């Protein structure tokens, strides 16, 4: 029997609740589909930082390298650790260290979920560059705290980094509806974004079967509200992708439904799966977090691990549950109720 070795990092706040929910579903799927999972839990979090002075121990990255996949709940507890410290101490270094350059985020309405828009027919796959661009961390501050203080943060775009994320997006379009929208702001940012557009045209030439459109980020924000059904694969830089995928989450009914995968396409390291939402300190510990984004992310993990049938079964179970109105309205069902309903649907497919 095939065993998948998983590193679990539940993290902070509701990250813990939704990781438990997602793992219960993964274990049930494993039982039903003839594979096993061996999960190792790491309590790396803001609480860990308060105790030890670091989000993860020294050598944490090397510890993770040996796993088949990483599952992460959420990171952040700003009351005790500033977000810029906690995220740069755990989530962001993992994305970079394992070359998880493709952050994949699907945006569509699950059955029974209404969302705020008139249009319900959209099915968008956002591909966000996940290792460089505006998140490169290149910069500094001088004259700190003085009236002449200067802060500089440089976005870095490399040809290798831009080309590989675009190729990834075009490959995805090939197995979807054959359309890529590449998002920049090349009318204002005349170096990096003009460069991105140029590379997009070069890559597009290798994919004559895929149609391509260049769009500015501001127009894209409007398009995702006014005509999301016209979009298929959307590819963008790290920061633009971050912003657009919260918009994507909003139109799919909220962050409780937004799943994501941080993929290392060359397989040199493990990929990481996490819901888009954060640790939500306001509802932490109340048992009311929606686990659907987390369970959907786990389905993406199963697919990545080659457990395609199990992944499809988990998605079908999620959809059977939302179609009945379970988990579709904030706060109406508890985390446990939604998870139990999904587990039940998994045992008895419709
Ligand atoms: C996300 C989050 C992170 C990001 C934060 C927490 C650093 O917003 O995964 O979208 O910006 O990448
Ligand atoms: Mn975000």
Short mmCIF file of N, CA and C in Angstrom, two decimals, residues 124-204:
data_model
loop_
_atom_site.label_atom_id
_atom_site.label_comp_id
_atom_site.label_asym_id
_atom_site.label_seq_id
_atom_site.Cartn_x
_atom_site.Cartn_y
_atom_site.Cartn_z
N UNK A 124 -12.69 30.16 -12.58
CA UNK A 124 -11.40 30.83 -12.82
C UNK A 124 -10.31 30.07 -12.09
N UNK A 125 -9.16 29.93 -12.74
CA UNK A 125 -8.00 29.38 -12.05
C UNK A 125 -6.94 30.48 -12.00
N UNK A 126 -6.71 31.02 -10.80
CA UNK A 126 -5.66 32.04 -10.67
C UNK A 126 -4.33 31.36 -10.44
N UNK A 127 -3.35 31.76 -11.21
CA UNK A 127 -1.99 31.26 -11.05
C UNK A 127 -1.14 32.46 -10.62
N UNK A 128 -0.68 32.40 -9.40
CA UNK A 128 0.06 33.51 -8.82
C UNK A 128 1.53 33.15 -8.72
N UNK A 129 2.40 34.02 -9.22
CA UNK A 129 3.84 33.81 -9.03
C UNK A 129 4.11 33.90 -7.53
N UNK A 130 4.91 32.97 -7.00
CA UNK A 130 4.91 32.76 -5.55
C UNK A 130 6.28 32.89 -4.91
N UNK A 131 7.30 33.29 -5.66
CA UNK A 131 8.65 33.29 -5.06
C UNK A 131 9.41 34.60 -5.21
N UNK A 132 8.94 35.49 -6.09
CA UNK A 132 9.74 36.71 -6.32
C UNK A 132 8.84 37.92 -6.48
N UNK A 133 9.09 38.77 -7.46
CA UNK A 133 8.26 39.95 -7.67
C UNK A 133 8.27 40.87 -6.46
N UNK A 134 7.10 41.32 -6.08
CA UNK A 134 6.96 42.30 -5.00
C UNK A 134 7.28 41.69 -3.64
N UNK A 135 7.31 40.35 -3.56
CA UNK A 135 7.59 39.66 -2.29
C UNK A 135 9.06 39.23 -2.18
N UNK A 136 9.91 39.78 -3.01
CA UNK A 136 11.31 39.33 -3.01
C UNK A 136 12.02 39.62 -1.70
N UNK A 137 11.57 40.63 -1.00
CA UNK A 137 12.21 40.97 0.27
C UNK A 137 13.52 41.71 0.07
N UNK A 138 13.65 42.40 -1.07
CA UNK A 138 14.87 43.17 -1.33
C UNK A 138 14.60 44.63 -0.97
N UNK A 139 15.30 45.12 0.03
CA UNK A 139 15.07 46.51 0.40
C UNK A 139 15.71 46.84 1.72
N UNK A 140 15.32 47.95 2.25
CA UNK A 140 15.87 48.34 3.55
C UNK A 140 15.35 49.69 3.99
N UNK A 141 15.70 50.04 5.21
CA UNK A 141 15.32 51.34 5.75
C UNK A 141 16.58 52.05 6.25
N UNK A 142 16.66 53.30 5.94
CA UNK A 142 17.80 54.08 6.48
C UNK A 142 17.26 55.25 7.28
N UNK A 143 18.06 55.73 8.20
CA UNK A 143 17.66 56.82 9.11
C UNK A 143 16.39 56.46 9.85
N UNK A 144 16.33 55.22 10.33
CA UNK A 144 15.10 54.71 10.93
C UNK A 144 14.63 55.58 12.10
N UNK A 145 13.37 55.96 12.06
CA UNK A 145 12.77 56.75 13.13
C UNK A 145 13.05 58.24 13.03
N UNK A 146 13.86 58.64 12.05
CA UNK A 146 14.17 60.06 11.92
C UNK A 146 13.29 60.69 10.84
N UNK A 147 13.26 62.00 10.82
CA UNK A 147 12.33 62.67 9.90
C UNK A 147 12.77 62.49 8.45
N UNK A 148 14.03 62.17 8.25
CA UNK A 148 14.50 61.94 6.88
C UNK A 148 14.57 60.44 6.55
N UNK A 149 13.78 59.66 7.24
CA UNK A 149 13.79 58.21 7.01
C UNK A 149 13.40 57.86 5.58
N UNK A 150 14.05 56.82 5.05
CA UNK A 150 13.75 56.34 3.71
C UNK A 150 13.51 54.83 3.78
N UNK A 151 12.45 54.37 3.14
CA UNK A 151 12.18 52.93 3.04
C UNK A 151 12.15 52.56 1.56
N UNK A 152 12.89 51.51 1.21
CA UNK A 152 12.94 51.07 -0.19
C UNK A 152 12.61 49.60 -0.24
N UNK A 153 11.75 49.20 -1.15
CA UNK A 153 11.45 47.78 -1.34
C UNK A 153 11.35 47.54 -2.84
N UNK A 154 12.26 46.76 -3.34
CA UNK A 154 12.37 46.60 -4.79
C UNK A 154 11.72 45.30 -5.24
N UNK A 155 10.82 45.38 -6.20
CA UNK A 155 10.25 44.17 -6.78
C UNK A 155 11.26 43.60 -7.78
N UNK A 156 11.49 42.32 -7.69
CA UNK A 156 12.48 41.69 -8.59
C UNK A 156 11.78 40.69 -9.51
N UNK A 157 11.96 40.89 -10.80
CA UNK A 157 11.39 39.97 -11.79
C UNK A 157 12.52 39.40 -12.62
N UNK A 158 12.71 38.10 -12.56
CA UNK A 158 13.75 37.48 -13.36
C UNK A 158 13.12 36.82 -14.60
N UNK A 159 13.90 36.72 -15.66
CA UNK A 159 13.35 36.08 -16.87
C UNK A 159 12.96 34.63 -16.55
N UNK A 160 13.82 33.95 -15.82
CA UNK A 160 13.52 32.55 -15.50
C UNK A 160 12.22 32.47 -14.68
N UNK A 161 12.08 33.38 -13.71
CA UNK A 161 10.91 33.34 -12.83
C UNK A 161 9.62 33.68 -13.56
N UNK A 162 9.69 34.67 -14.44
CA UNK A 162 8.49 35.09 -15.16
C UNK A 162 8.11 34.04 -16.21
N UNK A 163 9.13 33.56 -16.92
CA UNK A 163 8.84 32.61 -18.00
C UNK A 163 8.23 31.32 -17.44
N UNK A 164 8.76 30.82 -16.32
CA UNK A 164 8.26 29.53 -15.83
C UNK A 164 6.82 29.64 -15.31
N UNK A 165 6.46 30.76 -14.72
CA UNK A 165 5.08 30.86 -14.22
C UNK A 165 4.11 31.01 -15.39
N UNK A 166 4.56 31.71 -16.44
CA UNK A 166 3.70 31.85 -17.61
C UNK A 166 3.52 30.50 -18.31
N UNK A 167 4.61 29.74 -18.44
CA UNK A 167 4.48 28.41 -19.06
C UNK A 167 3.53 27.53 -18.24
N UNK A 168 3.66 27.64 -16.93
CA UNK A 168 2.77 26.86 -16.06
C UNK A 168 1.30 27.24 -16.34
N UNK A 169 1.06 28.54 -16.48
CA UNK A 169 -0.32 29.01 -16.73
C UNK A 169 -0.83 28.51 -18.08
N UNK A 170 0.01 28.61 -19.09
CA UNK A 170 -0.42 28.14 -20.42
C UNK A 170 -0.66 26.63 -20.41
N UNK A 171 0.16 25.89 -19.69
CA UNK A 171 -0.07 24.44 -19.58
C UNK A 171 -1.42 24.15 -18.93
N UNK A 172 -1.76 24.93 -17.90
CA UNK A 172 -3.06 24.75 -17.24
C UNK A 172 -4.20 25.06 -18.21
N UNK A 173 -4.03 26.12 -18.99
CA UNK A 173 -5.09 26.50 -19.93
C UNK A 173 -5.35 25.37 -20.94
N UNK A 174 -4.29 24.68 -21.31
CA UNK A 174 -4.43 23.57 -22.28
C UNK A 174 -5.37 22.48 -21.79
N UNK A 175 -5.37 22.25 -20.49
CA UNK A 175 -6.26 21.20 -19.98
C UNK A 175 -7.54 21.80 -19.41
N UNK A 176 -7.76 23.09 -19.65
CA UNK A 176 -9.02 23.73 -19.25
C UNK A 176 -9.71 24.26 -20.50
N UNK A 177 -10.03 25.55 -20.52
CA UNK A 177 -10.79 26.06 -21.65
C UNK A 177 -9.94 26.83 -22.66
N UNK A 178 -8.62 26.73 -22.50
CA UNK A 178 -7.73 27.24 -23.54
C UNK A 178 -7.55 28.75 -23.60
N UNK A 179 -7.72 29.43 -22.47
CA UNK A 179 -7.57 30.89 -22.50
C UNK A 179 -6.76 31.38 -21.30
N UNK A 180 -5.77 32.24 -21.57
CA UNK A 180 -4.95 32.82 -20.49
C UNK A 180 -5.11 34.33 -20.49
N UNK A 181 -5.35 34.90 -19.33
CA UNK A 181 -5.29 36.35 -19.18
C UNK A 181 -4.10 36.66 -18.29
N UNK A 182 -3.16 37.41 -18.81
CA UNK A 182 -1.95 37.75 -18.07
C UNK A 182 -2.09 39.19 -17.56
N UNK A 183 -1.94 39.32 -16.25
CA UNK A 183 -2.29 40.59 -15.60
C UNK A 183 -1.04 41.35 -15.18
N UNK A 184 -0.94 42.61 -15.61
CA UNK A 184 0.19 43.46 -15.21
C UNK A 184 -0.31 44.88 -14.95
N UNK A 185 0.61 45.79 -14.94
CA UNK A 185 0.27 47.22 -14.91
C UNK A 185 1.32 47.92 -15.76
N UNK A 186 1.40 47.44 -17.01
CA UNK A 186 2.51 47.86 -17.87
C UNK A 186 2.31 49.26 -18.45
N UNK A 187 1.12 49.83 -18.22
CA UNK A 187 0.97 51.22 -18.67
C UNK A 187 1.61 52.18 -17.67
N UNK A 188 1.86 51.71 -16.44
CA UNK A 188 2.47 52.59 -15.44
C UNK A 188 3.86 52.12 -15.03
N UNK A 189 4.02 50.82 -14.85
CA UNK A 189 5.32 50.28 -14.41
C UNK A 189 6.09 49.84 -15.65
N UNK A 190 6.98 50.74 -16.10
CA UNK A 190 7.48 50.59 -17.46
C UNK A 190 8.66 49.64 -17.60
N UNK A 191 9.21 49.14 -16.52
CA UNK A 191 10.30 48.16 -16.65
C UNK A 191 9.78 46.74 -16.40
N UNK A 192 9.43 46.48 -15.15
CA UNK A 192 9.09 45.10 -14.80
C UNK A 192 7.84 44.60 -15.53
N UNK A 193 6.84 45.44 -15.63
CA UNK A 193 5.57 44.95 -16.18
C UNK A 193 5.58 44.91 -17.70
N UNK A 194 6.33 45.85 -18.30
CA UNK A 194 6.52 45.77 -19.76
C UNK A 194 7.30 44.50 -20.10
N UNK A 195 8.28 44.20 -19.27
CA UNK A 195 9.07 42.96 -19.42
C UNK A 195 8.15 41.74 -19.31
N UNK A 196 7.29 41.72 -18.30
CA UNK A 196 6.36 40.60 -18.11
C UNK A 196 5.48 40.42 -19.36
N UNK A 197 4.96 41.54 -19.89
CA UNK A 197 4.13 41.45 -21.11
C UNK A 197 4.94 40.87 -22.27
N UNK A 198 6.19 41.31 -22.41
CA UNK A 198 7.03 40.79 -23.50
C UNK A 198 7.21 39.28 -23.38
N UNK A 199 7.53 38.84 -22.16
CA UNK A 199 7.73 37.40 -21.96
C UNK A 199 6.41 36.65 -22.22
N UNK A 200 5.29 37.26 -21.85
CA UNK A 200 3.99 36.61 -22.11
C UNK A 200 3.81 36.37 -23.61
N UNK A 201 4.14 37.39 -24.40
CA UNK A 201 3.98 37.23 -25.87
C UNK A 201 4.91 36.13 -26.39
N UNK A 202 6.14 36.08 -25.86
CA UNK A 202 7.08 35.04 -26.31
C UNK A 202 6.56 33.64 -25.97
N UNK A 203 6.09 33.49 -24.74
CA UNK A 203 5.60 32.17 -24.31
C UNK A 203 4.34 31.81 -25.10
N UNK A 204 3.47 32.79 -25.30
CA UNK A 204 2.22 32.54 -26.03
C UNK A 204 2.49 31.98 -27.42
#
